[in-house]
Coordinates of C-alpha atoms and ligand atoms in Angstrom, one line a residue:
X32 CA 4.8 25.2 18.6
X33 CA 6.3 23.6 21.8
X34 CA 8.5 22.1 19.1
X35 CA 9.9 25.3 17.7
X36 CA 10.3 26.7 21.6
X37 CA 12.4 23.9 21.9
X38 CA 14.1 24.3 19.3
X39 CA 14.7 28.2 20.0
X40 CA 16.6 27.2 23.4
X41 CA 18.6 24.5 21.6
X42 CA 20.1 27.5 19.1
X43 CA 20.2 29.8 22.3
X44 CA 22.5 26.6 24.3
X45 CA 24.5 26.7 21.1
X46 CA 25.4 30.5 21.1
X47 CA 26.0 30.6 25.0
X48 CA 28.3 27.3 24.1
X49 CA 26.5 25.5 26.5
X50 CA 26.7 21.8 26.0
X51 CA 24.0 19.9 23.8
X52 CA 20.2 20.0 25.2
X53 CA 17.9 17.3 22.9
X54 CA 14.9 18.4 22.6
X55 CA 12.6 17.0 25.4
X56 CA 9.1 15.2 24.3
X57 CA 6.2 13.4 26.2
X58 CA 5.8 9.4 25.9
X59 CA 2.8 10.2 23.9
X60 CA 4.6 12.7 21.5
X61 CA 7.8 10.4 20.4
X62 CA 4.9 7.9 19.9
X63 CA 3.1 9.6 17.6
X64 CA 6.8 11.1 15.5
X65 CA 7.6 7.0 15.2
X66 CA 4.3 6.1 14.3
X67 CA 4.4 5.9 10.5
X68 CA 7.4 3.6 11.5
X69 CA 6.0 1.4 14.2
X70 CA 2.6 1.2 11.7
X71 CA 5.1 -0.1 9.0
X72 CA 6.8 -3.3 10.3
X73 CA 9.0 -4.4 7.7
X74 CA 11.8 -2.2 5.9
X75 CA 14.9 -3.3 3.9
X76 CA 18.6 -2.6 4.8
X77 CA 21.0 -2.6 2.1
X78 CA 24.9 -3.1 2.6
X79 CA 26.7 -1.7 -0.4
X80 CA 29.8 -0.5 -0.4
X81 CA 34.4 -1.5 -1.9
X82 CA 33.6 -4.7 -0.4
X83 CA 31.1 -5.9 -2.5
X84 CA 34.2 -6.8 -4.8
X85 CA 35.9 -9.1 -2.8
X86 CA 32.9 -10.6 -2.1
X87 CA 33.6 -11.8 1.6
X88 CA 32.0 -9.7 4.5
X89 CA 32.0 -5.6 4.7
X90 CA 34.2 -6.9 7.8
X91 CA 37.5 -8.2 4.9
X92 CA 39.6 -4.6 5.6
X93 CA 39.5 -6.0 9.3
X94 CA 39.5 -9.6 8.5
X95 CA 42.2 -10.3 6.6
X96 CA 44.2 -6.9 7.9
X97 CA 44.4 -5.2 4.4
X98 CA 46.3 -1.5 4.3
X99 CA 44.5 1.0 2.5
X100 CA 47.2 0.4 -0.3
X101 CA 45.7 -3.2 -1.0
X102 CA 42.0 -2.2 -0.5
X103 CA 42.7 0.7 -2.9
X104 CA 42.4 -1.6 -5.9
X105 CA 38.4 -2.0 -5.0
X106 CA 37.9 1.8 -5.6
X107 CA 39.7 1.7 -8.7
X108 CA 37.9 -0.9 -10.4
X109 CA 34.6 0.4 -9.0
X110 CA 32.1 0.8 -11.3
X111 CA 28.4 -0.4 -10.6
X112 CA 27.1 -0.9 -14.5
X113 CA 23.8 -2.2 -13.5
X114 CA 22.9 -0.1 -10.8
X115 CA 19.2 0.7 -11.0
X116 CA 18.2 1.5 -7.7
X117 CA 14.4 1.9 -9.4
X118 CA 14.6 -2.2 -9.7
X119 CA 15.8 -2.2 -5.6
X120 CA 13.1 -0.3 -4.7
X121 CA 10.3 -1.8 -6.5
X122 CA 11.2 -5.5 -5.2
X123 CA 11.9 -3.8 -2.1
X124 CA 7.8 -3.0 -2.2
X125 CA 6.5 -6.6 -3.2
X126 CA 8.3 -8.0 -0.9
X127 CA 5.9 -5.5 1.5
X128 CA 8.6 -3.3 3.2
X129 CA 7.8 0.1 3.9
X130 CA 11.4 1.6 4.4
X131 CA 14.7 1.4 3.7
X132 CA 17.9 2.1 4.9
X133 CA 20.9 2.2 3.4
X134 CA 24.5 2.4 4.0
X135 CA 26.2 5.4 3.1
X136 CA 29.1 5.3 4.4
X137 CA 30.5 1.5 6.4
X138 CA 33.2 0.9 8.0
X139 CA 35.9 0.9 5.1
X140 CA 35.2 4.7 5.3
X141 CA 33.9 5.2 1.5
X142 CA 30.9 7.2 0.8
X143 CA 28.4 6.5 -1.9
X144 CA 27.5 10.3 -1.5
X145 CA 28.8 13.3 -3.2
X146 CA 30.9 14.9 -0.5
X147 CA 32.9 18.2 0.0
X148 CA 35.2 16.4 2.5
X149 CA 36.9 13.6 1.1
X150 CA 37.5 11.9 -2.5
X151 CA 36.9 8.7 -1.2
X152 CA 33.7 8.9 -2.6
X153 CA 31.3 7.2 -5.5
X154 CA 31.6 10.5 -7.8
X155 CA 35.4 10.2 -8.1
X156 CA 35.3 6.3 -9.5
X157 CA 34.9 5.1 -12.7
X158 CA 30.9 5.3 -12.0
X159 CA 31.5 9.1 -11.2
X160 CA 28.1 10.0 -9.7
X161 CA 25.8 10.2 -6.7
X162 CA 24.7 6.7 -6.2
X163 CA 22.7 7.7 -3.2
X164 CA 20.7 10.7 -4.8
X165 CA 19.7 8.2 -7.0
X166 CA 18.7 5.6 -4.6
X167 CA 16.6 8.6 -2.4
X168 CA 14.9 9.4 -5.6
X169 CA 13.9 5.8 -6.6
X170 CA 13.2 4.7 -3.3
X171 CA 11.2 8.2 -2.7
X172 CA 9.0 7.5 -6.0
X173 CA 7.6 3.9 -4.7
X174 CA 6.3 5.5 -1.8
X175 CA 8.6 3.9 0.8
X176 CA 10.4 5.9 3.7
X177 CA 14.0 6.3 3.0
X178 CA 17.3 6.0 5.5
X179 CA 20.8 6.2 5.5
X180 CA 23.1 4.7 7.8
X181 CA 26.0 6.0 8.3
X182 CA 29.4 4.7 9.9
X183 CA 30.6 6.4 12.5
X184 CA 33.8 4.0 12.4
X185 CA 35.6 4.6 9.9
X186 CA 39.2 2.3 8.4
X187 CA 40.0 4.8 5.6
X188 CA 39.9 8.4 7.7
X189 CA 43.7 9.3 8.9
X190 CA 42.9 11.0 11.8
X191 CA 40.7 8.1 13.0
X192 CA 42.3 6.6 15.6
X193 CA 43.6 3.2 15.7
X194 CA 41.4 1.4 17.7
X195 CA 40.4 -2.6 18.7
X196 CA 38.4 -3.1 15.6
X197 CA 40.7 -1.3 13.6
X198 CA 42.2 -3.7 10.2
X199 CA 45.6 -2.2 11.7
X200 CA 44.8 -2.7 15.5
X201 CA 47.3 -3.1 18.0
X202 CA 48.7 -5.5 20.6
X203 CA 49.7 -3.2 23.4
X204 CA 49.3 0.2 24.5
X205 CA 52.7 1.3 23.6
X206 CA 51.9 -0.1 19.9
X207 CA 48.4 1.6 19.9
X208 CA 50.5 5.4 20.8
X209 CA 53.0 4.8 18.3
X210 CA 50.3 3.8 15.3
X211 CA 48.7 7.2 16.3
X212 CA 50.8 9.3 16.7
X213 CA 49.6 12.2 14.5
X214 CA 46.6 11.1 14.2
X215 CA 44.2 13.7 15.5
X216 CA 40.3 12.8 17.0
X217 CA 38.9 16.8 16.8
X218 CA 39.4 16.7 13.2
X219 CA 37.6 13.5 12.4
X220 CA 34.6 14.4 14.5
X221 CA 34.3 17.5 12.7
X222 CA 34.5 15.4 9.2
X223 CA 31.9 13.0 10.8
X224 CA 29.8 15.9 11.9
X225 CA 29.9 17.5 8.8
X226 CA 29.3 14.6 6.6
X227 CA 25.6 13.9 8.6
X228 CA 25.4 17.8 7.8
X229 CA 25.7 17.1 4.2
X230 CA 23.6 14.1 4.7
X231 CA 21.0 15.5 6.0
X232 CA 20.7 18.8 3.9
X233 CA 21.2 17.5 0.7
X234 CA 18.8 15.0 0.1
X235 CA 15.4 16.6 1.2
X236 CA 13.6 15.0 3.9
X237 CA 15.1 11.6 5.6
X238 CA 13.3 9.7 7.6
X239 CA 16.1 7.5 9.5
X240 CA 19.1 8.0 10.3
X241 CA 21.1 4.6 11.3
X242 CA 24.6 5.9 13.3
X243 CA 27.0 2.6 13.8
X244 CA 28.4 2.0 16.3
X245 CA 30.0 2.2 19.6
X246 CA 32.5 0.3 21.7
X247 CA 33.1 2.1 24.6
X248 CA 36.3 0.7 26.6
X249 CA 39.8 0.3 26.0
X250 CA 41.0 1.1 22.6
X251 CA 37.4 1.3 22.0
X252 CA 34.9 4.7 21.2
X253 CA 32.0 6.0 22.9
X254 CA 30.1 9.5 22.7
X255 CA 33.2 11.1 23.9
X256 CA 35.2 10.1 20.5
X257 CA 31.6 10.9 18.8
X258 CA 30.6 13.7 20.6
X259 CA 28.0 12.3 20.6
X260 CA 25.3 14.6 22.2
X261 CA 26.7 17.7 19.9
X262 CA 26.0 15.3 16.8
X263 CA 22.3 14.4 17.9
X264 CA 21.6 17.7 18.7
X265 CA 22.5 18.5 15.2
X266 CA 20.7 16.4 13.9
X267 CA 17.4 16.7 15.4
X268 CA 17.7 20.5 14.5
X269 CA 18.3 19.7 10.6
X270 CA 15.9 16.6 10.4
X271 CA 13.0 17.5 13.2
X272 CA 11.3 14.4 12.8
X273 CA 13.8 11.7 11.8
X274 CA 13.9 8.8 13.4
X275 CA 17.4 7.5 14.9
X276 CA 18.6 4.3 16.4
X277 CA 20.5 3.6 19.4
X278 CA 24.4 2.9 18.7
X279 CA 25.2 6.8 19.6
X280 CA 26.7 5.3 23.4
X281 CA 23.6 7.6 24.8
X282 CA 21.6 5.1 25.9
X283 CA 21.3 6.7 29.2
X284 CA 21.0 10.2 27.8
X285 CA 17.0 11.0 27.6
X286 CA 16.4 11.7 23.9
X287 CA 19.3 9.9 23.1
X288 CA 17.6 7.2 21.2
X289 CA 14.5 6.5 19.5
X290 CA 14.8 2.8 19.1
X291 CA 17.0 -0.5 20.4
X292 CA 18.6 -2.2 18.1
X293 CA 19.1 -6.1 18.3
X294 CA 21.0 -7.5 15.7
X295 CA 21.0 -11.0 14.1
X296 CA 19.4 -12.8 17.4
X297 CA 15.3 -13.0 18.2
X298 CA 14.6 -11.0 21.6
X299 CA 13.1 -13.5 24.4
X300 CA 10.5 -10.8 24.9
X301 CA 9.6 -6.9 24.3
X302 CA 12.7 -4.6 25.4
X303 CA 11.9 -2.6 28.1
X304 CA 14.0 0.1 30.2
X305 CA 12.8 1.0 33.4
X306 CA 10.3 -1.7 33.0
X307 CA 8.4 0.4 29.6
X308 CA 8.4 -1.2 26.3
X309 CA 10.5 0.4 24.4
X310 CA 10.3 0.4 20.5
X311 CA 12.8 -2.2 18.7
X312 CA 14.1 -3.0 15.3
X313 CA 15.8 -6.5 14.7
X314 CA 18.4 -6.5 11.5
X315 CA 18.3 -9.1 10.1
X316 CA 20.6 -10.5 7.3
X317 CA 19.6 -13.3 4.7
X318 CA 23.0 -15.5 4.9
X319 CA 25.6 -14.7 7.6
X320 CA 26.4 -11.4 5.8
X321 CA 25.8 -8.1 5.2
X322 CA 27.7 -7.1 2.3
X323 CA 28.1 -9.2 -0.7
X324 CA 29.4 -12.6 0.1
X325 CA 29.6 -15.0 -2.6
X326 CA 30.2 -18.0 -1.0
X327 CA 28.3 -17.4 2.0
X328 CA 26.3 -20.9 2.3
X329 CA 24.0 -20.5 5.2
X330 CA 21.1 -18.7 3.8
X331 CA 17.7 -18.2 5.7
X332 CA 15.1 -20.0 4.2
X333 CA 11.7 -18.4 3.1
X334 CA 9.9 -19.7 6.2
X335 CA 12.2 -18.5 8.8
X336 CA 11.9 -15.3 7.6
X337 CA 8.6 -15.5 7.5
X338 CA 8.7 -16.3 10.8
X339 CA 11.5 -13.8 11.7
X340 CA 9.2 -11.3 10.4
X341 CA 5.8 -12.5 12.5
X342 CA 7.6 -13.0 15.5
X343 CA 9.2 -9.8 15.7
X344 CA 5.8 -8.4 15.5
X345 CA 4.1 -10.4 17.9
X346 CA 6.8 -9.0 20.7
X347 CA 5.6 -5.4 19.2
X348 CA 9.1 -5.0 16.8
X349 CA 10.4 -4.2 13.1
X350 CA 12.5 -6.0 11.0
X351 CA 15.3 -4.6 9.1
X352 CA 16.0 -7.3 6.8
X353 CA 19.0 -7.1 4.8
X354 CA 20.2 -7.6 1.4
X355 CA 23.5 -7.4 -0.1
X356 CA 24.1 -5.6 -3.7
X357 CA 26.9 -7.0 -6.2
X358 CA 29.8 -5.0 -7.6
X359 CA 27.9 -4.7 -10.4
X360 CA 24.9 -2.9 -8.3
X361 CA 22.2 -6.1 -8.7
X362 CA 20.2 -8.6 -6.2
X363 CA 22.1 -11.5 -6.6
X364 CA 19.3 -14.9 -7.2
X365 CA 19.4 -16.0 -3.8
X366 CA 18.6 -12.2 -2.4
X367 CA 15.6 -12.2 -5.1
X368 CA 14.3 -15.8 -4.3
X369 CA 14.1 -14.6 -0.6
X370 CA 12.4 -11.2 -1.6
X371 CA 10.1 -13.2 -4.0
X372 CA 8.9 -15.5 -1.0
X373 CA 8.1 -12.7 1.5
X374 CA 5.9 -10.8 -1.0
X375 CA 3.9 -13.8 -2.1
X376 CA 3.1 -14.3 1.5
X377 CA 3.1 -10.5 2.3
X378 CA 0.4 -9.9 -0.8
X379 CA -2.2 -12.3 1.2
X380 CA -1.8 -11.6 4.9
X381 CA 0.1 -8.6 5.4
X382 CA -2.7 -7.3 7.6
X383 CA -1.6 -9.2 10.3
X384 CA 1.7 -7.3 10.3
X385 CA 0.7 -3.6 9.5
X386 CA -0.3 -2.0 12.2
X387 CA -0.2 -5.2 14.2
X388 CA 1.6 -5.3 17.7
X389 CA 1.6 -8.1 20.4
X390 CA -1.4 -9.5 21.4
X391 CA -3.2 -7.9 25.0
X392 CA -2.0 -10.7 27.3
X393 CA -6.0 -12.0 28.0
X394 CA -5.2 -14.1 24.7
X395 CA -3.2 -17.1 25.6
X396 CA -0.9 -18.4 22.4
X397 CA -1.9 -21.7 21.3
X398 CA 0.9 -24.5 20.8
X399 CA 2.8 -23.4 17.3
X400 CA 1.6 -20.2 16.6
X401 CA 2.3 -16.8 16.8
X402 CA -0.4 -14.3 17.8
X403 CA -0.7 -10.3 16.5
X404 CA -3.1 -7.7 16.7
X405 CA -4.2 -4.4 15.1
X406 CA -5.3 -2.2 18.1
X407 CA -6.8 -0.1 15.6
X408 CA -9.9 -2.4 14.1
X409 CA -9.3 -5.1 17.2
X410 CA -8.3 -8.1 15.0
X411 CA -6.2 -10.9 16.1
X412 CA -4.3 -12.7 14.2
X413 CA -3.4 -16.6 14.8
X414 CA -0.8 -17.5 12.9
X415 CA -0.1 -21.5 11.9
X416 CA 3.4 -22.0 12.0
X417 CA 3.4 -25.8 12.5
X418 CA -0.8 -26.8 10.7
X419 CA -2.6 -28.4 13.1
X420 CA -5.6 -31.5 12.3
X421 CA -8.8 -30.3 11.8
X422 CA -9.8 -29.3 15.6
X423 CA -8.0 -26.8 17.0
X424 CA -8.6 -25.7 20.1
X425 CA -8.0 -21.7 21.7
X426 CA -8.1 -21.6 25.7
X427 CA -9.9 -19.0 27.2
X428 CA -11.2 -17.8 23.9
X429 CA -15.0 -18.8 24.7
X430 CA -17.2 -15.5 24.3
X431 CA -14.7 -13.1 22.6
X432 CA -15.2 -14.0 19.5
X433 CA -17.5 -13.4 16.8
X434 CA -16.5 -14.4 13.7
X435 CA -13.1 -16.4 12.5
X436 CA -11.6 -16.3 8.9
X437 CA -8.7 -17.4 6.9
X438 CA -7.1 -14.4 6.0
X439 CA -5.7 -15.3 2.4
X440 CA -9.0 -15.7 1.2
X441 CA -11.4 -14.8 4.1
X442 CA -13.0 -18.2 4.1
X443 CA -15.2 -18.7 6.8
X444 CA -13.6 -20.7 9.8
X445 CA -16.8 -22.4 11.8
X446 CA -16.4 -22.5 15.4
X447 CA -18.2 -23.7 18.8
X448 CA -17.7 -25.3 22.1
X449 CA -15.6 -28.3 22.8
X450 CA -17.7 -31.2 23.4
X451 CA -17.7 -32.7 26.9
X452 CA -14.9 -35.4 26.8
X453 CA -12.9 -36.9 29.8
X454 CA -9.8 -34.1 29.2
X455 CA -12.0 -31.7 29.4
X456 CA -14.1 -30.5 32.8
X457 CA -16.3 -28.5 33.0
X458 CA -14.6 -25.4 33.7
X459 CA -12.7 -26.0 30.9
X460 CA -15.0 -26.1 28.5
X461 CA -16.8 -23.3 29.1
X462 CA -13.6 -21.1 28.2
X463 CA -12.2 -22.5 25.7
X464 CA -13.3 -22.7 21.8
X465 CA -12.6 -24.9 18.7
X466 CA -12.1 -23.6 15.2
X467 CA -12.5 -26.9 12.8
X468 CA -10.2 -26.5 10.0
X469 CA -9.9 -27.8 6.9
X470 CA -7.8 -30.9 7.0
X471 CA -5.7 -29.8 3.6
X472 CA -3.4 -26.8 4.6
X473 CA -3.9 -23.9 2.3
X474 CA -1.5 -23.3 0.2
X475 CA 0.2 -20.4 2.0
X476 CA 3.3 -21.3 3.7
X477 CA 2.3 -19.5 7.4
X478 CA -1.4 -19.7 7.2
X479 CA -3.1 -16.7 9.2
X480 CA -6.2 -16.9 11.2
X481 CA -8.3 -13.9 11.8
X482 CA -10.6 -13.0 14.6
X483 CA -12.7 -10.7 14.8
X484 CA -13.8 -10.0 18.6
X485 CA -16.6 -9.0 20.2
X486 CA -16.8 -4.7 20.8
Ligands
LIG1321 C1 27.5 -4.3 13.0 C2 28.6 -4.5 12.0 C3 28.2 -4.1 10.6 C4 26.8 -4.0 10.3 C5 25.9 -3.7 11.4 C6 24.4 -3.8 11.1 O1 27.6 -3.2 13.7 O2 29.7 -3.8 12.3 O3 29.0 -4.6 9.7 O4 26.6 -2.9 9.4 O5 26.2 -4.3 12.5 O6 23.6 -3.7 12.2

């Protein structure tokens, strides 16, 4: 109800041409619309667009300064044969994400979407379809929550102004006039505004919307060049409960963000604004990456993004870990291996990501591990990220818990008090607990202790 008031005034701003209101919530209400997402911990970004073909970065129209002439041989020799985005999203689920997000429009300005305002889209190659109504629909049918990202940038639009991170950027002012001259800002916002119209009518309910990105400054663009506020506005009226990162340049607007969004680096610590934790999403990619890049060498290993993964968690985050399609629309091996790896570790011990934040701050990390917990049914979760001999000790543990488990197999985990020995006094001892563990490491490759406390 408060919801639809809201929403009311918005509609009345509009007519009056007042500038953009968002809609207003509590603490307690935006917690509750990102739940579902929060809850779910793990989601898959896909990068898919012309530049799968070369094969080296999304970034190669920048790069390597291509014209649209040159690039225009990708779109003509476009044409996915593999494409079976019910494959995607069924690895996307063993590998125990919950979401996706997908590009549908990067940088290089081509859309994967049907659209009214441009041919530079998926339907009008040699593929000549929707590859994103497909992708909703596949995605949609294993149950996970679907996203789109979409570029605000864009290389390909010719109103777009040349900017800094423009393939055809400029050396000084007098170049960066003379390159846009003609070149006209109102009409690309409306084309970007009425592409995440299209967006987010056409496809039925979306869950996230992924905006990237800004660069306010000199020959950069901010919510100005965005309009932004307008945009959000919008979108919150079409798509009440989606869910929408932080690149708009309104990070000091209230309601102008749902979540932070670090990319490629592990936060020290929670992100917090005005000293609250706010909720965060690391992206992630598997090699240096995000589109396609075939000879891209420096690949994550299964481990790290295990530990990627726990760690984000255990700070109260998401990851957004990426993958790359081909040309020809498919996971390449090393994308699969990866995917493979977090699902057999996922199948065993994904309790102690669902649902699982950072620990209450009474529980003091041991040495090598990573500690979760599931506010809901007051499990933590020890994590063995380096698998320590038999005794291992938890400080400050004595008289929370009540029973200890592997999680894999719920094998019983005895426990008791350290005996007296000269590095421990007596103080000492009567906090802290030992677990004895087995001395042969289960064959997991992050073994995960659970503890069930005391009520
Ligand atoms: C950056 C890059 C882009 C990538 C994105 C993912 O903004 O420009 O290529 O899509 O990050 O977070």
């Amino acid at each position: 109800m408060k919801f639809r008031n809201t929403l009311i005034a918005l509609v009345l701003f509009q007519a009056l041409g007042v500038t953009a209101q968002l809609p207003v919530e509590t603490p307690e209400q935006k917690a509750e619309r990102l739940q579902w997402w929060t809850d779910a911990r793990l989601g898959m970004f896909i990068h898919w667009g012309l530049y799968a073909s070369p094969a080296r970065h999304e970034w190669v129209k920048k790069y390597e300064r291509i014209s649209d002439e040159e690039y225009q041989k990708y779109f003509d020799l476009f044409n996915p044969d593999l494409y079976d985005p019910h494959k995607w999203a069924r690895m996307a689920k063993k590998a125990g994400m919950k979401y996706a997000v997908i590009t549908t429009k990067h940088h290089e300005g081509f859309c994967l979407f049907d659209t009214k305002y441009t041919d530079y889209s998926a339907t009008n190659t040699a593929y000549g379809k929707d590859l994103i109504k497909e992708w909703v629909q596949a995605f949609r049918d294993e149950g996970l929550g679907v996203g789109f990202y979409y570029s605000l940038i864009d290389w390909h639009h010719p109103d777009y102004t040349i900017d800094s991170r423009h393939p055809q950027s400029a050396e000084t002012d007098e170049e960066y006039e003379m390159l846009n001259e003609g070149r006209d800002m109102d009409k690309y916002r409306k084309y970007l505004k009425d592409q995440v119209r299209e967006l987010l009518t056409n496809y039925g309910k979306v869950d996230i919307l992924w905006l990237d990105y800004s660069f306010p400054g000199e020959h950069g663009k901010g919510r100005n060049d965005w309009d932004s506020e307008n945009l959000l506005q919008m979108v919150r009226e079409l798509q009440p409960g989606i869910i929408v990162n932080d690149r708009l340049d309104l990070r000091n607007v209230e309601g102008g963000w749902d979540f932070t969004t670090p990319e490629q680096y592990k936060v020290t610590r929670w992100p917090h604004r005005n000293s609250v934790r706010i909720p965060w999403e690391t992206c992630q990619t598997f090699s240096g990456s995000w589109g396609y890049y075939r000879d891209e060498t420096t690949w994550k290993g299964n481990k790290q993004l295990l530990v990627l993964l726990i760690e984000s968690v255990s700070k109260g985050g998401n990851l957004l870990l990426n993958v790359g399609p081909t040309a020809r629309g498919t996971f390449d091996s090393r994308a699969q291996e990866r995917l493979e790896g977090m699902g057999e570790w996922m199948q065993y011990n994904s309790p102690s990501i669902y649902n699982c934040t950072q620990a209450p701050d009474e529980f003091i990390r041991p040495d090598n591990c990573l500690l979760t917990y599931n506010p809901e049914t007051r499990r933590l979760y020890v994590h063995l990220l380096d698998y320590p001999l038999k005794r291992f000790y938890l400080k400050g543990f004595a008289g929370k818990i009540k029973y200890a488990q592997f999680l894999h197999d719920r094998s019983e985990i005895h426990f008791g008090s350290p005996r007296k020995t000269v590095t421990y006094n007596e103080k000492q001892e009567s906090e802290d607990i030992i677990l004895m563990l087995p001395v042969v490491k289960p064959d997991i490759e992050i073994p995960v202790i659970e503890l069930i406390l005391h009520d």
